[in-house]
Coordinates of C-alpha atoms in Angstrom, one line a residue:
M59 CA 137.4 142.1 121.4
K60 CA 133.3 143.0 120.3
F61 CA 131.0 141.1 118.2
E62 CA 128.2 143.8 116.0
C63 CA 125.9 144.0 112.8
L64 CA 125.9 144.9 109.7
E65 CA 123.8 144.6 106.8
E66 CA 125.8 144.0 104.1
Y67 CA 127.4 141.1 106.9
K68 CA 126.3 139.1 109.1
Y69 CA 129.1 140.2 112.0
F70 CA 132.0 142.1 112.0
Q71 CA 134.9 142.0 114.8
R72 CA 136.3 145.0 115.9
D73 CA 139.3 144.8 117.9
L74 CA 139.0 146.4 121.4
C75 CA 143.0 147.7 121.8
S76 CA 143.2 148.5 117.7
P77 CA 139.2 150.0 117.1
E78 CA 140.7 151.3 113.8
K79 CA 140.7 147.7 112.7
I80 CA 138.3 145.9 111.4
T81 CA 137.3 142.3 110.3
F82 CA 134.3 141.5 107.6
F83 CA 133.2 138.0 108.4
N84 CA 130.7 135.5 107.8
L85 CA 129.6 133.7 111.0
E86 CA 128.9 130.5 110.7
D87 CA 133.0 131.3 108.6
Y88 CA 133.9 131.8 111.6
S89 CA 132.2 129.4 113.7
S90 CA 133.9 126.8 112.0
M91 CA 137.8 128.9 111.4
Y92 CA 137.6 129.7 115.5
W93 CA 136.3 126.3 117.0
G94 CA 137.7 124.3 114.1
F95 CA 138.9 121.5 116.8
E96 CA 136.3 121.8 118.7
M97 CA 134.0 120.5 115.1
S98 CA 135.7 118.4 114.1
G99 CA 135.5 115.8 118.0
K100 CA 131.8 117.0 117.9
R101 CA 131.5 115.7 114.2
L102 CA 133.4 112.9 114.4
M103 CA 131.1 111.8 118.0
Y104 CA 128.6 112.5 115.4
K105 CA 130.2 109.6 112.8
W106 CA 130.7 107.5 115.7
G107 CA 126.9 108.1 117.0
N108 CA 125.2 107.0 113.3
R109 CA 127.0 104.0 113.8
K110 CA 125.9 103.0 116.9
K111 CA 122.3 103.5 115.4
L112 CA 122.7 101.5 112.4
L113 CA 124.3 98.6 114.7
F114 CA 120.6 99.2 117.1
L115 CA 119.2 99.0 113.7
C116 CA 120.6 96.1 113.0
I117 CA 120.8 94.2 115.6
I118 CA 116.4 94.5 115.6
F119 CA 116.2 94.0 112.8
I120 CA 117.8 91.1 113.3
A121 CA 115.9 90.7 116.4
L122 CA 112.3 91.1 114.3
I123 CA 113.0 88.6 111.3
A124 CA 114.4 86.1 113.8
S125 CA 110.6 86.8 116.0
I126 CA 109.1 86.4 112.8
I127 CA 110.5 82.9 111.7
F128 CA 109.4 82.0 115.7
I129 CA 106.3 83.2 115.0
L130 CA 105.1 81.5 112.2
S131 CA 106.2 78.3 113.4
K132 CA 104.0 77.8 115.5
P133 CA 101.9 77.0 113.1
S134 CA 103.9 74.4 110.8
N135 CA 103.0 72.1 114.3
T136 CA 99.8 71.6 113.7
T137 CA 99.8 71.1 110.1
I138 CA 100.4 67.7 108.3
Y139 CA 102.3 68.5 104.0
V140 CA 100.7 65.6 101.6
A141 CA 102.7 66.1 98.1
T142 CA 103.8 63.6 95.1
N143 CA 107.4 65.0 94.8
G144 CA 109.4 62.6 97.7
S145 CA 109.1 66.5 100.3
G146 CA 105.8 65.9 101.9
N147 CA 105.5 64.1 105.5
F148 CA 103.1 61.6 102.9
N149 CA 103.9 61.1 100.2
C150 CA 101.2 59.4 96.7
D151 CA 102.1 58.9 93.5
G152 CA 98.7 59.0 91.2
S153 CA 97.2 55.9 92.2
D154 CA 94.7 55.3 95.5
D155 CA 96.2 58.9 96.4
Q156 CA 93.0 59.1 99.3
I157 CA 94.9 55.8 101.4
E158 CA 98.0 58.2 101.9
I159 CA 95.6 61.6 102.6
N160 CA 93.4 59.1 104.9
K161 CA 97.0 58.8 106.3
A162 CA 97.1 62.5 106.8
L163 CA 93.6 62.9 108.5
A164 CA 93.7 60.2 110.4
Y165 CA 96.9 61.4 111.9
V166 CA 95.9 64.7 112.2
A167 CA 92.9 63.4 114.1
E168 CA 93.9 61.1 116.7
N169 CA 96.6 64.0 117.9
P170 CA 94.9 67.4 119.2
K171 CA 98.5 69.2 118.3
F172 CA 97.0 68.9 114.6
T173 CA 95.1 70.1 113.7
T174 CA 95.1 70.9 108.9
V175 CA 96.4 68.8 105.8
H176 CA 98.0 70.5 103.3
L177 CA 97.3 69.5 100.2
E178 CA 100.9 70.6 98.2
G179 CA 100.9 71.2 94.9
P180 CA 100.8 71.6 91.2
N181 CA 100.0 67.9 91.8
T182 CA 96.9 65.7 90.6
Y183 CA 95.6 63.5 93.7
V184 CA 93.7 60.1 91.7
I185 CA 91.2 59.0 93.9
S186 CA 89.2 55.6 94.2
D187 CA 87.6 56.0 97.1
S188 CA 86.4 58.0 99.4
I189 CA 88.5 60.5 101.7
Y190 CA 86.9 61.1 105.2
I191 CA 87.3 64.1 107.7
G192 CA 87.4 64.3 111.3
N193 CA 86.2 66.8 113.6
E194 CA 88.1 70.4 114.1
T195 CA 90.5 69.4 110.8
I196 CA 91.2 71.8 108.1
L197 CA 91.6 70.2 104.6
E198 CA 93.3 72.9 102.6
G199 CA 95.6 73.0 98.7
D200 CA 96.8 75.0 97.3
S201 CA 95.1 75.9 94.3
T202 CA 97.2 73.6 91.8
A203 CA 96.6 70.5 94.0
V204 CA 93.7 68.5 92.0
I205 CA 91.7 66.0 93.6
K206 CA 90.2 64.3 91.2
L207 CA 87.5 61.2 91.0
E208 CA 89.2 57.9 89.1
D209 CA 88.8 57.0 85.4
K210 CA 85.6 54.5 85.0
A211 CA 84.4 53.7 89.2
D212 CA 82.4 51.9 90.0
W213 CA 81.1 53.4 92.9
P214 CA 77.9 52.7 94.3
L215 CA 74.7 56.2 94.6
E216 CA 75.2 58.4 97.5
K217 CA 79.9 57.4 97.9
P218 CA 81.1 60.9 97.8
M219 CA 84.2 61.9 97.1
I220 CA 85.8 63.5 100.3
T221 CA 82.9 62.7 103.7
Q222 CA 82.7 62.5 107.2
M223 CA 84.9 60.8 109.2
D224 CA 82.7 59.7 112.1
S225 CA 78.7 58.1 110.2
A226 CA 77.0 58.9 113.9
G227 CA 78.3 63.0 113.0
N228 CA 81.0 65.8 113.1
H229 CA 82.1 69.2 113.4
D230 CA 84.1 72.2 113.1
I231 CA 85.1 71.0 109.4
N232 CA 87.0 73.4 106.8
I233 CA 87.0 72.4 103.5
K234 CA 89.8 75.8 100.8
G235 CA 92.0 76.3 98.9
F236 CA 91.9 73.7 96.5
E237 CA 90.5 71.8 93.0
I238 CA 87.5 68.9 92.7
D239 CA 87.7 67.0 89.5
G240 CA 83.7 65.1 88.8
N241 CA 86.1 64.2 85.8
H242 CA 82.5 63.3 84.5
D243 CA 83.7 62.6 80.9
K244 CA 85.7 59.4 81.8
N245 CA 82.4 58.4 84.1
N246 CA 80.5 58.9 81.1
G247 CA 78.7 55.6 82.2
K248 CA 76.9 57.1 84.9
S249 CA 73.5 59.7 84.4
R250 CA 73.6 63.0 86.3
G251 CA 71.3 64.4 88.7
K252 CA 71.1 60.6 90.6
G253 CA 73.4 60.9 93.1
Y254 CA 77.4 59.0 91.8
H255 CA 80.1 61.3 92.6
N256 CA 79.0 64.1 94.7
L257 CA 81.9 66.3 95.2
I258 CA 81.8 66.5 98.7
Y259 CA 79.2 65.3 101.3
F260 CA 77.5 65.6 105.5
L261 CA 74.7 64.5 107.3
N262 CA 74.1 65.0 111.2
C263 CA 77.2 67.5 110.8
E264 CA 78.0 71.2 112.5
N265 CA 79.9 74.2 111.9
I266 CA 81.5 73.3 107.8
Q267 CA 82.9 75.5 105.9
V268 CA 83.6 75.1 102.3
H269 CA 85.5 78.2 100.6
S270 CA 87.8 78.9 98.0
M271 CA 87.5 76.5 95.8
Y272 CA 87.0 75.7 92.5
M273 CA 84.3 72.6 91.7
H274 CA 84.1 71.1 87.9
D275 CA 82.9 68.5 85.9
S276 CA 80.9 65.8 87.9
H277 CA 77.7 63.7 87.6
G278 CA 76.5 64.9 91.5
D279 CA 76.2 67.6 93.7
G280 CA 79.3 70.5 94.5
L281 CA 77.8 70.1 98.7
K282 CA 75.0 68.2 99.9
V283 CA 75.0 68.0 103.7
V284 CA 71.1 66.8 105.4
K285 CA 70.4 67.6 108.8
C286 CA 73.7 70.0 109.4
S287 CA 73.7 73.2 111.0
G288 CA 76.3 76.1 110.6
I289 CA 77.2 75.9 107.0
K290 CA 79.3 79.1 105.0
F291 CA 80.1 78.2 101.4
Y292 CA 82.0 81.5 99.7
N293 CA 84.4 82.2 97.6
N294 CA 84.2 79.0 95.2
R295 CA 84.0 78.7 91.3
A296 CA 81.5 76.2 90.6
Y297 CA 81.6 75.4 86.6
K298 CA 79.3 71.9 85.2
L299 CA 78.4 70.2 88.4
G300 CA 76.2 66.9 87.4
H301 CA 73.2 68.7 90.6
D302 CA 73.5 71.3 92.9
V303 CA 76.3 73.4 93.3
L304 CA 75.2 73.9 97.4
Y305 CA 72.0 71.3 98.3
V306 CA 70.8 71.5 101.8
I307 CA 67.8 69.1 103.4
Y308 CA 66.2 70.1 106.4
S309 CA 69.3 71.9 108.3
S310 CA 70.1 75.2 109.3
N311 CA 71.8 78.6 109.5
I312 CA 73.3 78.2 105.6
E313 CA 75.2 81.7 104.5
A314 CA 76.4 81.0 100.4
W315 CA 78.0 84.7 99.5
N316 CA 80.7 85.6 96.9
N317 CA 80.2 82.3 94.3
E318 CA 80.7 81.8 91.5
I319 CA 78.6 79.4 89.1
T320 CA 77.8 77.8 85.6
C321 CA 75.3 75.2 86.4
R322 CA 74.2 72.5 84.0
T323 CA 72.3 70.0 85.5
N324 CA 70.0 71.6 88.5
S325 CA 70.3 74.6 90.3
G326 CA 73.2 76.4 91.4
L327 CA 72.2 77.4 95.1
R328 CA 69.7 74.8 96.5
I329 CA 67.2 74.3 99.8
Y330 CA 65.2 71.7 101.0
N331 CA 62.6 71.4 103.6
T332 CA 65.1 74.4 105.4
N333 CA 65.4 77.5 107.6
H334 CA 67.9 80.1 108.5
V335 CA 69.6 81.0 105.1
K336 CA 71.5 84.1 103.7
F337 CA 72.1 83.6 100.0
Y338 CA 74.2 86.6 98.9
N339 CA 76.8 88.2 96.6
N340 CA 76.7 85.2 93.8
K341 CA 77.1 85.0 90.5
I342 CA 74.7 82.4 88.7
D343 CA 74.6 81.4 85.4
S344 CA 74.4 78.8 82.5
K345 CA 75.2 77.2 79.4
G346 CA 72.0 76.6 77.8
E347 CA 71.6 73.3 80.4
G348 CA 70.3 73.0 84.2
G349 CA 67.6 74.3 85.8
A350 CA 66.4 77.3 88.1
G351 CA 69.5 79.2 88.7
I352 CA 68.6 79.5 93.1
E353 CA 65.9 76.7 94.7
I354 CA 64.0 77.3 97.6
Q355 CA 61.8 74.2 98.3
K356 CA 58.9 73.5 100.8
I357 CA 57.1 69.8 101.3
G358 CA 54.8 69.2 104.1
Q359 CA 54.4 70.7 107.3
S360 CA 57.2 69.4 109.2
T361 CA 59.9 72.6 108.5
T362 CA 59.2 76.0 108.8
M363 CA 60.5 78.0 106.3
N364 CA 60.3 81.7 107.3
D365 CA 63.6 83.4 107.5
I366 CA 65.0 82.7 104.6
E367 CA 67.1 85.8 102.3
I368 CA 68.0 86.7 98.8
Y369 CA 70.3 89.5 97.6
N370 CA 72.4 90.6 96.0
N371 CA 73.3 88.0 93.3
L372 CA 73.3 88.2 89.8
L373 CA 70.9 85.5 88.2
Y374 CA 72.4 85.3 85.0
K375 CA 71.3 83.6 81.4
T376 CA 69.6 80.9 83.7
N377 CA 67.9 78.2 82.0
A378 CA 64.9 78.8 84.0
A379 CA 64.3 80.9 86.3
G380 CA 66.6 82.9 88.5
I381 CA 64.7 82.0 91.0
W382 CA 61.8 79.6 91.7
I383 CA 59.6 79.2 95.2
T384 CA 57.9 76.8 95.8
G385 CA 55.4 75.5 98.7
Y386 CA 54.0 71.8 97.9
G387 CA 52.9 68.3 99.1
P388 CA 51.0 67.8 101.9
K389 CA 48.7 71.2 104.2
Y390 CA 50.8 73.1 106.2
S391 CA 50.1 76.8 107.8
K392 CA 51.0 79.2 106.4
D393 CA 53.7 81.0 108.8
S394 CA 55.4 77.6 108.1
A395 CA 56.3 78.7 105.0
K396 CA 56.4 82.6 105.1
D397 CA 58.2 86.3 104.2
I398 CA 61.4 85.5 101.9
L399 CA 62.8 88.8 100.8
I400 CA 64.7 89.0 97.7
Y401 CA 66.2 92.3 97.4
H402 CA 69.3 94.2 95.5
N403 CA 69.6 91.0 92.8
K404 CA 69.8 91.6 89.5
F405 CA 68.1 89.4 86.9
Y406 CA 69.2 89.3 83.6
K407 CA 67.4 87.7 80.8
T408 CA 67.0 84.1 82.4
G409 CA 65.5 81.4 81.3
T410 CA 66.7 80.8 77.9
S411 CA 65.4 77.0 77.6
K412 CA 62.2 77.8 74.7
G413 CA 60.7 74.5 76.0
A414 CA 60.3 75.8 80.1
S415 CA 57.5 76.4 81.8
W416 CA 59.3 77.3 85.2
A417 CA 61.2 79.7 83.1
G418 CA 61.6 83.7 84.4
G419 CA 63.3 85.9 86.2
I420 CA 60.8 84.5 89.6
V421 CA 58.3 81.6 89.8
L422 CA 57.1 80.8 93.5
N423 CA 54.3 79.5 94.4
G424 CA 52.8 78.4 98.3
F425 CA 54.2 80.4 99.9
Q426 CA 52.7 83.8 102.3
N427 CA 54.2 87.2 101.5
T428 CA 57.2 86.9 100.0
V429 CA 58.3 90.5 99.4
I430 CA 60.3 91.5 96.6
E431 CA 61.8 94.9 96.3
N432 CA 64.9 96.6 94.6
N433 CA 65.4 94.4 91.6
K434 CA 66.3 95.5 88.5
F435 CA 64.8 92.0 85.9
D436 CA 65.9 92.4 82.2
G437 CA 65.5 90.2 79.5
C438 CA 63.3 88.5 80.8
Y439 CA 62.3 85.7 79.0
G440 CA 58.2 84.6 80.0
A441 CA 57.7 87.2 82.4
A442 CA 59.5 88.5 85.6
I443 CA 57.4 87.8 88.0
A444 CA 55.2 84.9 87.7
H445 CA 52.7 82.7 90.1
K446 CA 52.9 78.9 88.1
Q447 CA 52.8 75.1 89.7
V448 CA 55.0 73.6 87.4
N449 CA 53.5 70.9 87.6
D450 CA 50.6 68.5 89.4
E451 CA 53.6 67.2 91.7
F452 CA 54.5 71.0 92.5
S453 CA 50.2 72.1 93.9
A454 CA 50.9 74.5 97.1
P455 CA 47.7 73.8 99.7
G456 CA 45.0 75.8 99.4
S457 CA 44.6 78.4 98.8
G458 CA 45.9 82.8 100.2
Y459 CA 48.6 83.5 98.9
T460 CA 49.9 87.2 98.5
T461 CA 53.4 88.2 96.8
V462 CA 54.2 91.5 97.5
V463 CA 56.0 93.5 94.1
R464 CA 57.6 96.7 95.2
N465 CA 60.4 99.6 94.0
N466 CA 61.3 97.3 91.3
I467 CA 63.2 98.2 88.2
I468 CA 61.4 95.4 84.8
I469 CA 62.4 96.0 81.0
N470 CA 63.3 94.5 78.2
T471 CA 61.0 91.3 79.1
Q472 CA 60.6 88.3 76.5
S473 CA 58.4 85.7 75.0
S474 CA 58.9 82.3 76.0
R475 CA 57.0 79.3 73.9
A476 CA 57.3 78.3 77.3
A477 CA 56.3 79.6 79.7
G478 CA 54.6 83.3 78.5
E479 CA 54.7 86.2 77.0
G480 CA 57.2 89.0 78.5
Y481 CA 54.8 90.0 80.9
A482 CA 56.5 91.8 83.8
I483 CA 53.6 90.3 86.5
Y484 CA 52.4 86.6 85.1
N485 CA 49.7 86.0 88.0
Q486 CA 48.8 81.6 86.8
L487 CA 47.5 81.0 90.0
K488 CA 44.7 83.4 91.0
N489 CA 42.2 81.4 92.3
T490 CA 44.5 81.1 95.4
H491 CA 47.4 83.1 94.8
S492 CA 47.5 86.9 94.6
F493 CA 50.3 90.5 93.8
I494 CA 50.2 93.0 95.3
L495 CA 52.3 96.2 93.8
E496 CA 53.7 99.2 94.5
N497 CA 55.7 101.6 92.6
N498 CA 57.5 99.5 90.5
C499 CA 58.5 101.4 87.1
L500 CA 58.5 99.7 83.7
S501 CA 59.3 99.6 80.1
G502 CA 59.9 97.4 76.7
N503 CA 57.6 94.0 77.9
V504 CA 56.6 92.7 74.8
G505 CA 53.8 90.9 76.4
G506 CA 52.0 93.9 78.5
N507 CA 53.2 94.9 82.4
Y508 CA 50.3 92.5 83.5
M509 CA 48.3 89.2 82.8
D510 CA 46.5 88.7 85.4
A511 CA 47.3 91.5 88.3
S512 CA 47.2 95.4 88.4
S513 CA 48.6 98.5 90.4
T514 CA 47.3 101.2 91.3
S515 CA 51.1 102.6 92.1
D516 CA 53.6 101.6 89.4
V517 CA 54.5 103.8 86.2
K518 CA 55.2 103.2 82.9
A519 CA 58.6 104.9 81.2
D520 CA 57.9 107.0 78.4
S521 CA 60.4 106.9 76.3
E522 CA 63.6 109.5 78.4
L523 CA 63.2 107.5 81.8
A524 CA 63.2 104.4 79.6
A525 CA 66.4 105.2 78.3
K526 CA 68.6 105.7 81.7
L527 CA 66.7 102.1 83.0
N528 CA 68.6 100.7 79.4
T529 CA 72.1 102.0 81.4
N530 CA 74.3 100.2 83.5
G531 CA 75.1 101.6 87.5
S532 CA 73.4 104.2 90.0
L533 CA 72.1 107.4 88.6
D534 CA 71.1 110.8 90.6
K535 CA 70.9 110.2 94.0
D536 CA 67.3 111.1 94.2
F537 CA 65.8 109.0 90.4
P538 CA 63.1 106.5 92.7
W539 CA 64.0 103.8 91.7
N540 CA 68.9 103.8 92.0
E541 CA 68.6 100.9 94.9
A542 CA 66.9 99.0 91.9
M543 CA 69.0 100.0 89.5
C544 CA 72.5 99.7 92.3
A545 CA 71.3 95.9 92.4
G546 CA 73.2 92.7 91.9
P547 CA 76.8 91.6 93.5
Q548 CA 78.7 94.2 96.3
M549 CA 81.9 94.0 94.9
S550 CA 83.0 94.2 90.6
Y551 CA 81.7 92.1 87.7
E552 CA 81.4 91.5 84.0
I553 CA 78.4 90.4 81.9
N554 CA 80.0 88.4 78.6
E555 CA 77.4 87.9 77.0
S556 CA 79.7 85.0 74.6
V557 CA 82.2 83.3 77.3
V558 CA 82.5 82.3 80.5
Q559 CA 85.3 82.5 82.9
T560 CA 86.5 79.5 84.6
E561 CA 90.3 80.6 85.6
Q562 CA 91.4 83.8 87.0
E563 CA 94.8 85.1 85.5
E564 CA 97.3 85.7 88.5
G565 CA 98.0 88.5 89.2
F566 CA 101.5 90.0 90.7
A567 CA 99.3 90.6 93.9
T568 CA 98.6 86.8 93.5
S569 CA 101.7 85.5 92.4
F570 CA 103.3 87.5 95.7
K571 CA 100.8 85.9 97.4
R572 CA 101.9 81.9 95.9
V573 CA 105.4 83.1 95.8
F574 CA 105.4 84.7 99.0
S575 CA 103.1 81.3 100.6
E576 CA 105.4 78.9 99.7
F577 CA 108.2 80.1 101.3
I578 CA 106.6 80.0 104.6
R579 CA 105.8 77.1 104.3
T580 CA 108.7 75.5 103.2
L581 CA 110.0 77.2 107.0
K582 CA 106.1 75.6 107.9
R583 CA 108.2 72.3 107.0
F584 CA 112.1 72.7 108.2
F585 CA 110.7 73.5 111.8
L586 CA 107.9 70.8 111.9
S587 CA 110.9 68.7 110.9
L588 CA 112.5 69.8 113.9
S589 CA 109.9 69.2 116.7
I590 CA 109.6 65.7 115.7
Q591 CA 112.6 64.5 115.6
Y592 CA 112.9 63.6 119.1
E593 CA 109.0 62.9 119.0
K594 CA 107.4 59.4 119.7
V595 CA 103.4 58.5 119.4
D596 CA 101.9 55.5 119.4
N597 CA 100.5 54.9 116.5
L598 CA 103.0 55.3 113.8
K599 CA 107.3 53.5 114.2
T600 CA 108.3 56.9 114.4
A601 CA 107.1 60.6 114.1
L602 CA 105.7 61.5 111.7
P603 CA 107.8 59.3 109.0
L604 CA 107.3 60.1 105.0
I605 CA 104.9 57.4 103.4
A606 CA 104.3 56.9 100.1
S607 CA 102.0 54.7 98.1
D608 CA 102.3 50.8 97.3

């Protein structure tokens, strides 16, 4: 038998015994016919192979799930849960809840295998005394968990809601994820800004993180630290606190970023005799009250302040200056107060208070070689940048202070009854302070571009350029002030002229994360209960019992 090929058919068969007998067929058909039995066997083997592969994949999948559960269960041995519905390791009843929270934190402090106290939500934990946190401890919570000051709290000055366990100092503390309600309106017998009911306070501590918090309606500061180092304050929302949102005194190595702050009584971010500081990607505004958005303060010669950066922030409708910088008091060397860098910030309608002489974009005195560059000032009140002394208390010692202002866009400055006629640059301290002005772009400043200052390189925008300057966002890469046009937080943001958003909408990703986190916590509690069934703890009768309020 012989196979040959024709164009009309794939193959034909010629019988050698009967050459005249020719059969035309398709090879695929022939294969199935001629090797039918063998092919059927192969199909059976193929199907069985598929089943083996499927079985193998199922085993791998089950092993993977078991591994994930095992891995997730390991951290559960480090977390203590506080709740109000009986499901926690410690349980509160909505009154004097600091008792159970402090027991949980003490348990973590006394047992090194534990690291975290988690506050379950949605719950409100009402406290009548301070909460104390120790070394290497995380105090976290669901976004719906709220620590709230009791009504009519009769607390003395400087008594905080959350503070350190050891009065000599603690280290490596992380506070994150929940809400703190200062309960301002139900404690209205106290004055704001005097030190009552600070939300969080640390003294002589190291490596502190406060992040992903919502803090609001207090009489005092949000986070106040004194003589501390390694402070990180980020991803927080703060609304109408009673003093500064972050207040740092005699400290070093400070960072604050990605915070959304609405001021009420004083500043958003403030440092006092503090060095090695970075403030960036923050959005700070006011609701007709408060002071400066950012405040930099030095007094006397005891502390050097020569490493401070402020960049990529949005200062928006602050009551007084967007940034206030002041050095004052006893004589100090200029080397101890110099080289502040302010760049890529956006100042929008800052200085709204009609009675504040220190309204404006940036108001400063008492610092040498401050560099202000690549910022955008739009619609500031009084003056965009000014050398001023707020009052006699804030008088800078000596003279010869210089501020460098270059490559900024300064437009639409408005007049202010107390702060100035609407100048781009205003030097009210011409006998002791001077400006070096380089390549700034100026337009629409109602009081004029300069008061007791001058420049040979600044550019006054014509109508075409002015129209470009009044747009938002970047222009052509060759545009001379493109960096200034891109100033502001390096994240998405929106300026709302009428409403300050204080709540976050929950999108799909957030909702999924919340549900998944709840699932993980359930697993953690399950494995935690297994791990402590036979564990004996010296300072408790049983290992991690459920403790209810009295």
